[in-house]
Each structure stands twice: as structure tokens, then as C-alpha cells.
Amino acid sequence: MSSDDKNHQQGADMGRRRMLIGATSALGAVGVGFVAVPFLKSWMPSARAKAVGAPVEVDLRTVKPDQIIKVMWRGQTIGIMNRSKKLLDRIGGHDEQLSDPGSAVIDQQPEFAVNEFRSMKPEWLVLNMHCTHLGCIPQVLPEPGAYAWEADWPGGFFCPCHKSKFDLSGRVFKGVPAPTNLIIPPYSFLDNNTLIIGVSGAA
Ligand code: FES
């Protein structure tokens, strides 16, 4: 590629970045984390950015397969999970046990997430972690097996407050206190490695 072509490409990338971020100048950066590691404070957006609900940028290269990190956006805990094929294969096959397998309750996700994976890209689950019953944070339990509350747990999220259960797409099981699926926030991908929470858009 010639230097002119490179300059043109860099200019196009910068233009897309500006478009996604829009008028919001206080963009917070967040990043690395693992299951059971709640937050990495050094990469969190500033208090002012959080107060105004600024978009939050996440470096996806830091989220290893089958791990989840948690960041704050508009005062809410948002989980970003890198679902390998192993986890994606656990999402199908139990629709009859779910209250809303097809994401018919439209307030619970952007239109782009109305699919069984409830995501723009199947491998990336971006989820408001607050239980839709009374707001507790469910435990992340992706491994299937026999648990105290479920002899045949398919893997998913379990809310310890009142025992609501969600699958690995955040879809709620029948017969629990939570009335709806977990919320999918608006988000977009700046590029293959960069997620922006708070700006809804295409991949
Ligand atoms: S807050 Fe999760 S089940 Fe009640």
C-alpha cells in the first residue's frame, strides 16, 4: 500500500471513530478483567464521564475466551463476555424452559440483539448485569452440571437473591421471580477489537 493509500485509510478510520463517539467528548476507557474480578479501576471512566452517561470504550483484546469483564455505564454494571463455541453451543435446546426465548419484550434489547444469542456478534455478549427482579447482580456460572437449585443446570447466570435463572444469552427461565430477560444495552464496534457501550450501531 502506498503512503497516500495509508494516509487515506488512517483518515477513514479516524472519521469512523469520530462518528461513533459523536458529540460526547468525555469518553471513558476500560479494559482487562476476568471472571470473578469485578472491575479494574485504573481503566474506568472518570467520575464526570460516568455522571453524564458518556459512552465507554472497551479493548476486547483483553477479554479471553469464556471470560467476562464488568464495567460501569450510567451507574449500571455491564458484563462483556467472550463466548467461545463451547458456550454458544449451550444456548440452544432449552427454549421451552424460557419465558421469552425469542426476545419478544422489545424493551429488553436493541433490535440488533433480537436473536438467540442476543448480540450483534454471537461471540460477544454485552449485558446489563442487574437482575430484572430487584436488581441484584447474578453469579456467572457458565459450566453445566448439578447445582443446589438445578439438577441439570445448562450454564448461565444465577441470581442468589431470590433464585432467578438466566441462560448464557441472559434469557430468563420460567418459574422464577425475574419477569423478563436481562437487558442488552446499546453498543457498537469501532473495529474488531474495540467495543463502545452507549452508542448503538451496526457491526
Ligand atoms: S433480585 Fe434477582 S431474583 Fe430477586
Tab-separated table of C-alpha atoms and ligand atoms in Angstrom:
chain	number	residue	atom	x	y	z
A	1	MET	CA	0.000	0.000	0.000
A	2	SER	CA	1.409	3.433	-0.923
A	3	SER	CA	1.864	6.139	1.697
A	4	ASP	CA	-1.055	8.041	0.129
A	5	ASP	CA	-3.262	4.968	0.493
A	6	LYS	CA	-2.190	4.523	4.114
A	7	ASN	CA	-2.950	8.157	4.871
A	8	HIS	CA	-6.341	7.773	3.231
A	9	GLN	CA	-7.079	4.611	5.277
A	10	GLN	CA	-5.992	6.292	8.512
A	11	GLY	CA	-8.222	9.240	7.681
A	12	ALA	CA	-11.190	6.953	7.095
A	13	ASP	CA	-10.580	5.165	10.412
A	14	MET	CA	-10.431	8.468	12.242
A	15	GLY	CA	-13.662	9.577	10.587
A	16	ARG	CA	-15.483	6.442	11.704
A	17	ARG	CA	-14.160	6.885	15.226
A	18	ARG	CA	-15.427	10.470	15.380
A	19	MET	CA	-18.799	9.441	14.007
A	20	LEU	CA	-19.315	6.780	16.690
A	21	ILE	CA	-18.201	8.943	19.538
A	22	GLY	CA	-20.216	11.870	18.241
A	23	ALA	CA	-20.567	14.975	20.307
A	24	THR	CA	-19.557	13.238	23.503
A	25	SER	CA	-16.027	14.241	24.311
A	26	ALA	CA	-15.760	12.560	27.695
A	27	LEU	CA	-15.105	9.030	26.513
A	28	GLY	CA	-14.081	6.633	29.268
A	29	ALA	CA	-11.611	3.829	28.688
A	30	VAL	CA	-11.958	0.474	30.381
A	31	GLY	CA	-10.395	-2.874	29.881
A	32	VAL	CA	-8.819	-6.022	31.229
A	33	GLY	CA	-10.649	-8.249	33.624
A	34	PHE	CA	-11.624	-11.811	34.297
A	35	VAL	CA	-14.446	-13.859	35.741
A	36	ALA	CA	-14.738	-13.092	39.439
A	37	VAL	CA	-12.619	-9.946	39.048
A	38	PRO	CA	-15.289	-7.254	39.327
A	39	PHE	CA	-13.565	-4.147	37.999
A	40	LEU	CA	-10.228	-2.701	37.028
A	41	LYS	CA	-10.439	0.782	38.409
A	42	SER	CA	-7.426	2.198	36.574
A	43	TRP	CA	-9.200	1.879	33.243
A	44	MET	CA	-12.544	3.112	34.433
A	45	PRO	CA	-14.049	6.309	33.006
A	46	SER	CA	-13.807	9.408	35.121
A	47	ALA	CA	-16.497	10.228	37.654
A	48	ARG	CA	-17.578	13.152	35.485
A	49	ALA	CA	-17.833	10.904	32.415
A	50	LYS	CA	-19.939	8.410	34.343
A	51	ALA	CA	-22.161	11.172	35.670
A	52	VAL	CA	-23.083	12.393	32.194
A	53	GLY	CA	-23.574	8.867	30.881
A	54	ALA	CA	-20.674	9.012	28.453
A	55	PRO	CA	-20.043	6.055	26.168
A	56	VAL	CA	-17.497	3.595	27.494
A	57	GLU	CA	-14.806	2.114	25.268
A	58	VAL	CA	-13.575	-1.435	25.912
A	59	ASP	CA	-10.462	-3.086	24.462
A	60	LEU	CA	-11.785	-6.541	23.558
A	61	ARG	CA	-8.283	-7.999	23.160
A	62	THR	CA	-8.117	-8.196	26.931
A	63	VAL	CA	-11.165	-10.461	27.294
A	64	LYS	CA	-10.041	-14.056	26.850
A	65	PRO	CA	-12.389	-16.786	25.551
A	66	ASP	CA	-15.031	-17.779	28.123
A	67	GLN	CA	-14.165	-14.842	30.386
A	68	ILE	CA	-16.315	-11.893	31.388
A	69	ILE	CA	-15.332	-8.425	32.485
A	70	LYS	CA	-17.555	-5.888	34.179
A	71	VAL	CA	-17.554	-2.143	33.601
A	72	MET	CA	-19.801	0.679	34.721
A	73	TRP	CA	-22.026	2.624	32.322
A	74	ARG	CA	-24.679	5.107	33.502
A	75	GLY	CA	-24.452	3.684	37.014
A	76	GLN	CA	-25.155	0.162	35.806
A	77	THR	CA	-22.862	-2.873	35.863
A	78	ILE	CA	-22.308	-4.078	32.304
A	79	GLY	CA	-20.800	-7.502	31.614
A	80	ILE	CA	-18.816	-8.214	28.448
A	81	MET	CA	-18.450	-11.941	27.855
A	82	ASN	CA	-16.297	-13.592	25.204
A	83	ARG	CA	-18.320	-16.692	24.366
A	84	SER	CA	-16.379	-19.494	22.697
A	85	LYS	CA	-18.151	-22.048	20.513
A	86	LYS	CA	-18.365	-24.237	23.625
A	87	LEU	CA	-20.529	-21.629	25.368
A	88	LEU	CA	-22.520	-20.753	22.245
A	89	ASP	CA	-23.449	-24.426	21.874
A	90	ARG	CA	-25.049	-24.289	25.345
A	91	ILE	CA	-27.513	-21.581	24.309
A	92	GLY	CA	-29.771	-23.688	22.103
A	93	GLY	CA	-32.003	-26.600	23.030
A	94	HIS	CA	-33.883	-25.279	26.052
A	95	ASP	CA	-36.274	-22.716	24.564
A	96	GLU	CA	-39.289	-24.450	26.103
A	97	GLN	CA	-37.865	-23.717	29.575
A	98	LEU	CA	-37.577	-19.976	28.892
A	99	SER	CA	-40.137	-17.216	29.413
A	100	ASP	CA	-39.109	-15.186	26.360
A	101	PRO	CA	-36.822	-17.256	24.121
A	102	GLY	CA	-37.383	-15.016	21.104
A	103	SER	CA	-36.802	-11.690	22.886
A	104	ALA	CA	-40.363	-10.584	22.211
A	105	VAL	CA	-40.260	-7.997	25.025
A	106	ILE	CA	-38.779	-5.227	22.928
A	107	ASP	CA	-37.625	-3.003	25.787
A	108	GLN	CA	-35.040	-5.576	26.870
A	109	GLN	CA	-32.650	-5.193	23.938
A	110	PRO	CA	-31.853	-3.152	20.811
A	111	GLU	CA	-33.300	-4.519	17.605
A	112	PHE	CA	-29.915	-5.881	16.520
A	113	ALA	CA	-29.962	-8.223	19.539
A	114	VAL	CA	-33.290	-9.897	18.754
A	115	ASN	CA	-31.782	-13.311	18.058
A	116	GLU	CA	-30.985	-16.394	20.136
A	117	PHE	CA	-27.542	-15.047	21.053
A	118	ARG	CA	-28.997	-11.626	21.919
A	119	SER	CA	-25.966	-9.949	20.403
A	120	MET	CA	-24.569	-8.228	17.330
A	121	LYS	CA	-21.742	-10.747	17.071
A	122	PRO	CA	-22.508	-14.176	18.595
A	123	GLU	CA	-19.215	-14.420	20.468
A	124	TRP	CA	-19.703	-11.100	22.286
A	125	LEU	CA	-22.410	-10.866	24.936
A	126	VAL	CA	-22.859	-7.326	26.259
A	127	LEU	CA	-25.269	-7.497	29.162
A	128	ASN	CA	-26.711	-5.257	31.844
A	129	MET	CA	-25.874	-7.471	34.823
A	130	HIS	CA	-28.696	-6.266	37.087
A	131	CYS	CA	-31.373	-8.878	37.690
A	132	THR	CA	-34.733	-7.823	36.280
A	133	HIS	CA	-36.435	-8.769	39.559
A	134	LEU	CA	-34.954	-6.363	42.118
A	135	GLY	CA	-31.575	-5.511	40.680
A	136	CYS	CA	-29.099	-7.891	42.332
A	137	ILE	CA	-26.072	-8.980	40.308
A	138	PRO	CA	-26.377	-12.622	39.242
A	139	GLN	CA	-23.463	-15.024	39.570
A	140	VAL	CA	-21.741	-16.069	36.349
A	141	LEU	CA	-21.930	-19.874	36.185
A	142	PRO	CA	-21.243	-20.940	32.590
A	143	GLU	CA	-20.476	-24.586	33.410
A	144	PRO	CA	-23.394	-27.035	33.171
A	145	GLY	CA	-23.986	-29.601	35.861
A	146	ALA	CA	-25.889	-30.378	39.035
A	147	TYR	CA	-26.254	-27.415	41.368
A	148	ALA	CA	-28.231	-26.948	44.567
A	149	TRP	CA	-31.004	-25.125	42.735
A	150	GLU	CA	-30.969	-27.090	39.499
A	151	ALA	CA	-30.123	-30.744	38.872
A	152	ASP	CA	-29.469	-30.100	35.196
A	153	TRP	CA	-28.104	-26.563	35.002
A	154	PRO	CA	-27.336	-25.665	31.355
A	155	GLY	CA	-24.854	-22.899	32.225
A	156	GLY	CA	-25.783	-19.255	32.616
A	157	PHE	CA	-26.407	-16.607	35.263
A	158	PHE	CA	-27.913	-17.321	38.670
A	159	CYS	CA	-29.272	-14.577	40.913
A	160	PRO	CA	-28.658	-15.565	44.550
A	161	CYS	CA	-31.113	-13.021	45.975
A	162	HIS	CA	-34.303	-14.854	45.021
A	163	LYS	CA	-33.028	-17.627	42.735
A	164	SER	CA	-33.804	-16.252	39.287
A	165	LYS	CA	-32.046	-18.080	36.460
A	166	PHE	CA	-30.871	-16.855	33.062
A	167	ASP	CA	-29.135	-18.709	30.241
A	168	LEU	CA	-25.884	-17.694	28.535
A	169	SER	CA	-27.804	-15.164	26.422
A	170	GLY	CA	-29.381	-13.613	29.520
A	171	ARG	CA	-32.789	-15.149	28.768
A	172	VAL	CA	-34.869	-15.774	31.871
A	173	PHE	CA	-36.130	-19.237	32.778
A	174	LYS	CA	-39.781	-19.836	33.582
A	175	GLY	CA	-40.977	-20.040	37.178
A	176	VAL	CA	-38.554	-17.554	38.742
A	177	PRO	CA	-39.194	-14.087	40.215
A	178	ALA	CA	-37.458	-12.156	37.416
A	179	PRO	CA	-40.150	-11.159	34.892
A	180	THR	CA	-38.002	-10.547	31.827
A	181	ASN	CA	-34.706	-11.294	30.142
A	182	LEU	CA	-31.654	-9.327	31.263
A	183	ILE	CA	-31.251	-6.031	29.417
A	184	ILE	CA	-28.881	-5.652	26.478
A	185	PRO	CA	-27.578	-2.054	26.391
A	186	PRO	CA	-26.936	-0.119	23.169
A	187	TYR	CA	-23.450	-0.720	21.812
A	188	SER	CA	-21.380	-0.802	18.642
A	189	PHE	CA	-17.977	-1.942	17.445
A	190	LEU	CA	-15.476	0.713	16.477
A	191	ASP	CA	-13.348	-2.047	14.939
A	192	ASN	CA	-12.733	-5.764	15.585
A	193	ASN	CA	-11.005	-5.022	18.891
A	194	THR	CA	-12.980	-2.101	20.253
A	195	LEU	CA	-16.445	-2.066	21.779
A	196	ILE	CA	-18.305	1.138	22.579
A	197	ILE	CA	-21.105	0.834	25.129
A	198	GLY	CA	-23.719	3.551	24.866
A	199	VAL	CA	-23.668	4.081	21.114
A	200	SER	CA	-25.980	1.811	19.165
A	201	GLY	CA	-24.891	0.855	15.683
A	202	ALA	CA	-24.068	-1.809	13.152
A	203	ALA	CA	-21.030	-4.092	13.327
B	1	FES	S1	-33.159	-9.707	42.555
B	1	FES	FE1	-32.633	-11.432	41.338
B	1	FES	S2	-34.121	-12.871	41.875
B	1	FES	FE2	-34.657	-11.149	43.049
